[in-house]
Amino acid sequence: MIECSHVYKRYKNGTNALYDLNFSVDQGEFVYIIGPTGSGKSTLIKLLDAEETPTKGDVRVVGLDVGNLKNRQVPIYRRNIGVVFQDYRLLPTKTVFENVAYALEVINMNKKQIRKRVNEVLEVVSLNEKGNSFPHELSGGQQQRVAIARAIANRPKVLIADEPTGNLDPSKSDEIMKLLQKINTEYGTTILMVTHDLTIVNRHRKRTVVLQRGHIIADLPEGGYVQHDQ
Amino acid sequence: MISRPISEGFRGVARHWAMSISSIIAVTTTLIIISLFLIFSYHMQLFTKSVESSMQIYAGVDYDYEDDEDRIRAEIEALDEVKTVKYYTKDEEYEFFLSQYDDEQTREVFSPYKEDNPLHDAFYVEAKDGKQIQDLSKKIGNIEGIYMTNYGGQSTVNMVSAMSKIRRFGGFLVIFLGLLAIFLIQNTIKLTIYARQDEIAIMRNVGATNSFIRAPFVMEGIITGTLGALVPIALTIYGYYYVYEKTGGVLISNMFRLVRPNPFVLYLAGILLAIGVLVGLIGSFMSVTRYLRWKR
Ligand SMILES: Nc1ncnc2c1ncn2[C@@H]1O[C@H](COP(=O)(O)OP(=O)(O)OP(=O)(O)O)[C@@H](O)[C@H]1O
Ligand SMILES: [Mg+2]
């Protein structure tokens, strides 16, 4: 599903964000990416999302060479993956319903199917009563759930989430985790989740990839990351 | 689906009401100014034309050459600047002269001259261009058998050249204002789209192609341009009818008349609407495109 081989990323200003990254994720896996701030987690996500291109190396997602997509191919590629951003990235002037519907409008689904599917995924994230609310009328946890609903609306094979629990208190974080696990087990969606939150990593044990200063310093198949001195 | 950008466009205008209003006001003010200058320069053009066409050269024929009408006419017509040539015998000249007086008494006074006519056979010549009239007059004067020529005089020539300058300046001003309008409106639209660049980025994140993102924005621009044209159109129609009725269509003198409002005002409305729509379309298209180009 996801394959990085010898991936380097050097930003235009000279910052080296990633060095020789090698890892792969199989279909149906649930993987944490953890690491201190500035270790390159978001950079990795941007590479997977085709927002940035690798300086060297291959990034492959769902069989596509993501690093070499032309600009106009990028939107088409993104329809294969769902991305949940730490800052939600909901359209402020669209309602919850319209936000989720937008991800389906871009693939030209017809209105009736869109309505059906949006109601379905809002049900999954338990927000079917908030369809007509605007994002600013929702709590952070609710907005995060809308973002997740939008990301899974067109049944992507891969879901990538950048700190989906970043701004939430522990009980809300658990809600989101349960939701993601449900998506992972019920739909077989491959999930790659970036997080800071070691409590979560230790409570819900999954394969864990540890980044530090742009290097993968550990890839723990059983999870349960034990924090060492920094 | 074609209806999507349209409904999305209307929704966009409604949901970004404050921004829409500022764009609409930019369109409205510039279109009002453009409307005024269109009216002004169109009338200036008509006025100049009417003054120019009223300018004729009078060329009197020497008594000794009265049999040379055909030759002189041919020589006049051979000149490049000539548009039309009319010929009147001195008897016709006398009748015309007399017809200008209504009262019997004056006619009586002139009656002895019918037999001993002091007037000349005459050519009346129009120039193709009012500015050539002085030159042409001189050339005709040099033809053998013409004893004198006369035209409106230097003051008329000056007026014509002044007016053609004003006219050219007016046309230039309309073009300049049009460009200024496009610039102003495009800038406003650019600002409103700049304020919404996050929105555009999010749309890309969710897998929307550039054309899918662009369509509703362009539609918004068209709607904004159309809404912005409404007030100028209404003002132009009502304002022009009002002025036309108040003045009876005559300004200053009979020579300077206002065009009848009926088709004129509709043409103006059409032009204003077209400018509004085009500027909205081009402005929004360019702004979104410029922003999208660098987006992956
Ligand atoms: N657009 C950019 N241009 C230049 N340098 C960047 C850019 N984005 C990130 N960097 C740099 O790349 C390095 C990795 O950043 P990245 O955002 O991937 O870290 P992160 O692991 O997501 O950190 P955090 O946990 O704080 O979000 C940092 O040194 C950062 O300053
Ligand atoms: Mg980050």
CSV table of C-alpha atoms in Angstrom, one decimal, chain B:
chain,number,residue,atom,x,y,z
B,1,MET,CA,-23.0,18.9,-14.3
B,2,ILE,CA,-23.3,22.4,-15.6
B,3,SER,CA,-25.7,23.6,-12.9
B,4,ARG,CA,-23.2,23.0,-10.1
B,5,PRO,CA,-20.9,26.0,-10.7
B,6,ILE,CA,-23.9,28.3,-11.1
B,7,SER,CA,-25.6,27.3,-7.8
B,8,GLU,CA,-22.2,27.2,-6.1
B,9,GLY,CA,-21.5,30.7,-7.5
B,10,PHE,CA,-24.7,32.2,-6.1
B,11,ARG,CA,-24.1,30.5,-2.8
B,12,GLY,CA,-20.5,31.8,-2.8
B,13,VAL,CA,-21.7,35.4,-3.4
B,14,ALA,CA,-24.3,35.1,-0.6
B,15,ARG,CA,-21.9,33.5,1.9
B,16,HIS,CA,-19.1,36.0,1.3
B,17,TRP,CA,-21.5,38.9,1.4
B,18,ALA,CA,-19.1,41.5,2.7
B,19,MET,CA,-16.5,40.7,0.1
B,20,SER,CA,-19.1,40.5,-2.6
B,21,ILE,CA,-20.4,43.9,-1.7
B,22,SER,CA,-16.9,45.5,-1.9
B,23,SER,CA,-16.4,44.0,-5.4
B,24,ILE,CA,-19.8,45.0,-6.5
B,25,ILE,CA,-19.2,48.6,-5.3
B,26,ALA,CA,-15.9,48.7,-7.3
B,27,VAL,CA,-17.8,47.5,-10.4
B,28,THR,CA,-20.6,50.0,-9.8
B,29,THR,CA,-18.5,53.1,-9.4
B,30,THR,CA,-16.3,52.4,-12.4
B,31,LEU,CA,-19.2,51.5,-14.6
B,32,ILE,CA,-21.0,54.8,-13.7
B,33,ILE,CA,-17.9,56.8,-14.7
B,34,ILE,CA,-17.6,54.7,-17.9
B,35,SER,CA,-21.3,55.3,-18.7
B,36,LEU,CA,-20.9,59.1,-18.3
B,37,PHE,CA,-17.9,59.1,-20.6
B,38,LEU,CA,-19.5,56.9,-23.2
B,39,ILE,CA,-22.5,59.4,-23.3
B,40,PHE,CA,-20.1,62.4,-23.4
B,41,SER,CA,-17.8,61.1,-26.1
B,42,TYR,CA,-20.6,59.7,-28.3
B,43,HIS,CA,-22.3,63.1,-28.3
B,44,MET,CA,-19.0,64.9,-28.9
B,45,GLN,CA,-18.5,62.7,-31.9
B,46,LEU,CA,-22.0,63.5,-33.3
B,47,PHE,CA,-21.6,67.2,-32.6
B,48,THR,CA,-18.2,67.3,-34.4
B,49,LYS,CA,-19.7,65.5,-37.3
B,50,SER,CA,-22.6,67.8,-37.6
B,51,VAL,CA,-20.4,70.9,-37.4
B,52,GLU,CA,-18.1,69.5,-40.0
B,53,SER,CA,-20.8,68.6,-42.4
B,54,SER,CA,-22.3,72.1,-42.1
B,55,MET,CA,-19.1,73.5,-43.3
B,56,GLN,CA,-19.1,74.2,-47.0
B,57,ILE,CA,-16.9,76.1,-49.3
B,58,TYR,CA,-18.6,78.8,-51.4
B,59,ALA,CA,-16.8,79.3,-54.7
B,60,GLY,CA,-18.2,82.1,-56.9
B,61,VAL,CA,-17.7,82.0,-60.6
B,62,ASP,CA,-16.3,85.0,-62.4
B,63,TYR,CA,-18.8,86.7,-64.8
B,64,ASP,CA,-16.5,86.1,-67.7
B,65,TYR,CA,-16.4,82.3,-67.1
B,66,GLU,CA,-20.1,81.6,-66.7
B,67,ASP,CA,-20.0,79.2,-69.7
B,68,ASP,CA,-17.2,77.1,-68.1
B,69,GLU,CA,-19.4,75.3,-65.6
B,70,ASP,CA,-18.4,71.8,-66.8
B,71,ARG,CA,-14.7,72.5,-66.9
B,72,ILE,CA,-14.6,74.1,-63.5
B,73,ARG,CA,-16.7,71.4,-61.9
B,74,ALA,CA,-14.4,68.8,-63.4
B,75,GLU,CA,-11.4,70.6,-62.0
B,76,ILE,CA,-13.0,70.8,-58.5
B,77,GLU,CA,-14.0,67.2,-58.5
B,78,ALA,CA,-10.5,66.2,-59.5
B,79,LEU,CA,-9.2,67.4,-56.1
B,80,ASP,CA,-8.7,64.7,-53.6
B,81,GLU,CA,-10.2,66.4,-50.6
B,82,VAL,CA,-13.6,67.0,-52.3
B,83,LYS,CA,-16.6,65.1,-51.0
B,84,THR,CA,-19.6,66.7,-52.8
B,85,VAL,CA,-20.0,69.5,-55.3
B,86,LYS,CA,-23.2,71.4,-56.0
B,87,TYR,CA,-23.8,74.0,-58.6
B,88,TYR,CA,-26.3,76.9,-58.6
B,89,THR,CA,-26.8,79.5,-61.2
B,90,LYS,CA,-26.9,83.1,-60.1
B,91,ASP,CA,-30.7,83.0,-60.7
B,92,GLU,CA,-31.1,80.1,-58.3
B,93,GLU,CA,-28.8,81.9,-55.9
B,94,TYR,CA,-31.1,85.0,-56.1
B,95,GLU,CA,-34.3,82.9,-55.5
B,96,PHE,CA,-32.7,81.3,-52.5
B,97,PHE,CA,-31.5,84.6,-51.2
B,98,LEU,CA,-34.9,86.0,-51.5
B,99,SER,CA,-36.6,83.0,-50.0
B,100,GLN,CA,-34.8,83.7,-46.8
B,101,TYR,CA,-37.0,86.9,-46.3
B,102,ASP,CA,-40.6,86.5,-45.3
B,103,ASP,CA,-41.9,90.0,-45.5
B,104,GLU,CA,-43.1,91.5,-48.8
B,105,GLN,CA,-41.4,94.8,-48.1
B,106,THR,CA,-37.9,93.4,-48.2
B,107,ARG,CA,-38.6,91.3,-51.2
B,108,GLU,CA,-39.8,94.5,-52.8
B,109,VAL,CA,-36.5,96.3,-52.0
B,110,PHE,CA,-34.5,93.5,-53.7
B,111,SER,CA,-36.7,93.1,-56.7
B,112,PRO,CA,-34.8,95.4,-59.0
B,113,TYR,CA,-31.8,93.0,-58.8
B,114,LYS,CA,-33.7,90.3,-60.5
B,115,GLU,CA,-32.9,91.8,-63.8
B,116,ASP,CA,-29.5,93.1,-62.9
B,117,ASN,CA,-28.4,90.2,-60.7
B,118,PRO,CA,-25.2,91.1,-58.7
B,119,LEU,CA,-24.8,87.5,-57.5
B,120,HIS,CA,-22.5,84.9,-59.1
B,121,ASP,CA,-23.0,81.4,-60.4
B,122,ALA,CA,-21.6,79.3,-57.5
B,123,PHE,CA,-20.2,75.9,-56.6
B,124,TYR,CA,-20.8,74.7,-53.0
B,125,VAL,CA,-18.1,72.2,-52.1
B,126,GLU,CA,-18.0,69.9,-49.0
B,127,ALA,CA,-14.6,68.5,-47.9
B,128,LYS,CA,-14.1,64.9,-46.8
B,129,ASP,CA,-12.6,66.1,-43.6
B,130,GLY,CA,-13.3,69.4,-41.8
B,131,LYS,CA,-9.6,69.9,-41.2
B,132,GLN,CA,-8.9,70.1,-44.9
B,133,ILE,CA,-11.3,72.9,-45.6
B,134,GLN,CA,-8.8,75.7,-45.5
B,135,ASP,CA,-6.4,74.0,-47.9
B,136,LEU,CA,-9.2,73.0,-50.2
B,137,SER,CA,-10.6,76.5,-50.3
B,138,LYS,CA,-7.2,77.8,-51.4
B,139,LYS,CA,-6.9,75.2,-54.1
B,140,ILE,CA,-10.4,75.9,-55.5
B,141,GLY,CA,-9.6,79.6,-55.4
B,142,ASN,CA,-6.7,79.0,-57.7
B,143,ILE,CA,-8.8,77.4,-60.4
B,144,GLU,CA,-9.2,79.6,-63.4
B,145,GLY,CA,-12.6,81.3,-63.5
B,146,ILE,CA,-13.2,81.3,-59.7
B,147,TYR,CA,-13.2,84.8,-58.5
B,148,MET,CA,-13.5,84.1,-54.8
B,149,THR,CA,-13.9,81.4,-52.3
B,150,ASN,CA,-15.4,81.6,-48.8
B,151,TYR,CA,-15.9,79.1,-45.9
B,152,GLY,CA,-16.9,79.4,-42.3
B,153,GLY,CA,-13.6,81.1,-41.6
B,154,GLN,CA,-10.7,80.3,-39.3
B,155,SER,CA,-12.9,80.2,-36.1
B,156,THR,CA,-14.9,77.3,-37.5
B,157,VAL,CA,-11.8,75.5,-38.4
B,158,ASN,CA,-10.4,76.0,-35.0
B,159,MET,CA,-13.6,74.8,-33.4
B,160,VAL,CA,-13.5,71.6,-35.5
B,161,SER,CA,-9.9,70.9,-34.7
B,162,ALA,CA,-10.5,71.6,-31.0
B,163,MET,CA,-13.4,69.3,-31.0
B,164,SER,CA,-11.7,66.5,-32.8
B,165,LYS,CA,-8.9,66.8,-30.2
B,166,ILE,CA,-11.5,66.6,-27.4
B,167,ARG,CA,-13.1,63.7,-29.1
B,168,ARG,CA,-9.9,61.8,-29.4
B,169,PHE,CA,-9.1,62.6,-25.8
B,170,GLY,CA,-12.5,61.4,-24.8
B,171,GLY,CA,-12.0,58.1,-26.7
B,172,PHE,CA,-8.7,57.7,-25.0
B,173,LEU,CA,-10.2,58.4,-21.7
B,174,VAL,CA,-12.9,55.8,-22.2
B,175,ILE,CA,-10.2,53.2,-23.0
B,176,PHE,CA,-8.1,54.3,-20.1
B,177,LEU,CA,-11.1,54.1,-17.7
B,178,GLY,CA,-12.0,50.7,-19.0
B,179,LEU,CA,-8.5,49.5,-18.3
B,180,LEU,CA,-8.6,51.1,-14.9
B,181,ALA,CA,-11.9,49.4,-14.2
B,182,ILE,CA,-10.5,46.1,-15.1
B,183,PHE,CA,-7.5,46.7,-12.9
B,184,LEU,CA,-9.5,47.9,-10.0
B,185,ILE,CA,-12.1,45.1,-10.1
B,186,GLN,CA,-9.5,42.5,-10.7
B,187,ASN,CA,-7.6,43.8,-7.7
B,188,THR,CA,-10.7,43.6,-5.6
B,189,ILE,CA,-11.5,40.1,-6.8
B,190,LYS,CA,-7.9,39.1,-6.3
B,191,LEU,CA,-8.1,40.3,-2.7
B,192,THR,CA,-11.3,38.4,-2.0
B,193,ILE,CA,-9.8,35.3,-3.5
B,194,TYR,CA,-6.6,35.8,-1.6
B,195,ALA,CA,-8.7,35.9,1.5
B,196,ARG,CA,-10.0,32.6,0.4
B,197,GLN,CA,-6.8,30.9,-0.6
B,198,ASP,CA,-7.1,28.5,2.4
B,199,GLU,CA,-10.4,27.4,0.9
B,200,ILE,CA,-8.8,26.8,-2.4
B,201,ALA,CA,-5.9,24.9,-0.8
B,202,ILE,CA,-8.5,22.7,1.1
B,203,MET,CA,-10.3,22.0,-2.2
B,204,ARG,CA,-7.1,20.8,-3.7
B,205,ASN,CA,-6.4,18.7,-0.6
B,206,VAL,CA,-9.7,16.9,-1.1
B,207,GLY,CA,-9.0,16.0,-4.7
B,208,ALA,CA,-10.7,18.8,-6.7
B,209,THR,CA,-9.1,19.6,-10.1
B,210,ASN,CA,-8.3,23.1,-11.0
B,211,SER,CA,-11.2,23.5,-13.3
B,212,PHE,CA,-13.5,22.1,-10.7
B,213,ILE,CA,-12.3,24.7,-8.2
B,214,ARG,CA,-12.2,27.5,-10.7
B,215,ALA,CA,-15.7,27.2,-12.2
B,216,PRO,CA,-17.7,28.4,-9.1
B,217,PHE,CA,-15.2,31.3,-8.6
B,218,VAL,CA,-15.6,32.4,-12.1
B,219,MET,CA,-19.3,32.2,-11.8
B,220,GLU,CA,-19.1,34.3,-8.7
B,221,GLY,CA,-17.1,36.8,-10.7
B,222,ILE,CA,-19.8,36.9,-13.4
B,223,ILE,CA,-22.6,37.3,-10.8
B,224,THR,CA,-20.6,40.0,-9.0
B,225,GLY,CA,-20.0,41.9,-12.3
B,226,THR,CA,-23.7,41.6,-13.3
B,227,LEU,CA,-24.9,42.8,-9.9
B,228,GLY,CA,-22.4,45.6,-10.1
B,229,ALA,CA,-23.8,46.7,-13.5
B,230,LEU,CA,-27.4,46.9,-12.3
B,231,VAL,CA,-27.2,50.3,-10.6
B,232,PRO,CA,-25.2,52.0,-13.4
B,233,ILE,CA,-27.6,50.6,-16.0
B,234,ALA,CA,-30.6,51.9,-14.0
B,235,LEU,CA,-29.0,55.3,-13.5
B,236,THR,CA,-28.0,55.5,-17.1
B,237,ILE,CA,-31.5,54.7,-18.4
B,238,TYR,CA,-33.5,56.9,-15.9
B,239,GLY,CA,-30.9,59.6,-15.9
B,240,TYR,CA,-30.7,59.9,-19.6
B,241,TYR,CA,-34.5,59.9,-20.0
B,242,TYR,CA,-34.7,62.5,-17.3
B,243,VAL,CA,-32.2,64.9,-18.9
B,244,TYR,CA,-33.7,64.3,-22.4
B,245,GLU,CA,-37.1,65.2,-21.2
B,246,LYS,CA,-36.0,68.2,-19.1
B,247,THR,CA,-34.1,69.7,-22.0
B,248,GLY,CA,-36.3,68.5,-24.8
B,249,GLY,CA,-33.2,67.0,-26.3
B,250,VAL,CA,-31.6,70.3,-27.1
B,251,LEU,CA,-28.4,71.5,-25.4
B,252,ILE,CA,-26.9,75.0,-26.0
B,253,SER,CA,-28.1,75.3,-29.6
B,254,ASN,CA,-30.0,73.4,-32.2
B,255,MET,CA,-26.7,72.0,-33.4
B,256,PHE,CA,-26.0,70.2,-30.2
B,257,ARG,CA,-28.8,67.8,-29.8
B,258,LEU,CA,-29.1,64.7,-27.5
B,259,VAL,CA,-29.6,61.4,-29.2
B,260,ARG,CA,-33.1,60.0,-28.9
B,261,PRO,CA,-33.1,57.8,-25.8
B,262,ASN,CA,-34.9,54.8,-27.2
B,263,PRO,CA,-32.3,52.6,-28.8
B,264,PHE,CA,-29.3,54.6,-27.5
B,265,VAL,CA,-29.9,53.9,-23.8
B,266,LEU,CA,-30.5,50.2,-24.5
B,267,TYR,CA,-27.1,50.0,-26.3
B,268,LEU,CA,-25.5,51.7,-23.4
B,269,ALA,CA,-27.1,49.2,-21.0
B,270,GLY,CA,-25.9,46.3,-23.1
B,271,ILE,CA,-22.3,47.7,-23.2
B,272,LEU,CA,-22.3,48.3,-19.4
B,273,LEU,CA,-23.6,44.8,-18.7
B,274,ALA,CA,-21.1,43.3,-21.1
B,275,ILE,CA,-18.2,45.2,-19.4
B,276,GLY,CA,-19.4,44.1,-16.0
B,277,VAL,CA,-19.7,40.4,-16.9
B,278,LEU,CA,-16.5,40.4,-18.8
B,279,VAL,CA,-14.5,42.1,-16.1
B,280,GLY,CA,-15.9,39.8,-13.5
B,281,LEU,CA,-15.2,36.8,-15.6
B,282,ILE,CA,-11.7,37.7,-16.6
B,283,GLY,CA,-10.8,39.1,-13.1
B,284,SER,CA,-11.9,36.0,-11.2
B,285,PHE,CA,-10.4,33.6,-13.8
B,286,MET,CA,-7.0,35.3,-13.7
B,287,SER,CA,-7.0,35.6,-9.9
B,288,VAL,CA,-7.9,31.9,-9.2
B,289,THR,CA,-5.6,30.7,-12.0
B,290,ARG,CA,-2.7,32.7,-10.6
B,291,TYR,CA,-3.2,31.2,-7.2
B,292,LEU,CA,-3.8,27.6,-8.5
B,293,ARG,CA,-0.7,27.6,-10.7
B,294,TRP,CA,1.7,27.2,-7.8
B,295,LYS,CA,-0.5,24.7,-5.9
B,296,ARG,CA,0.3,21.0,-5.9
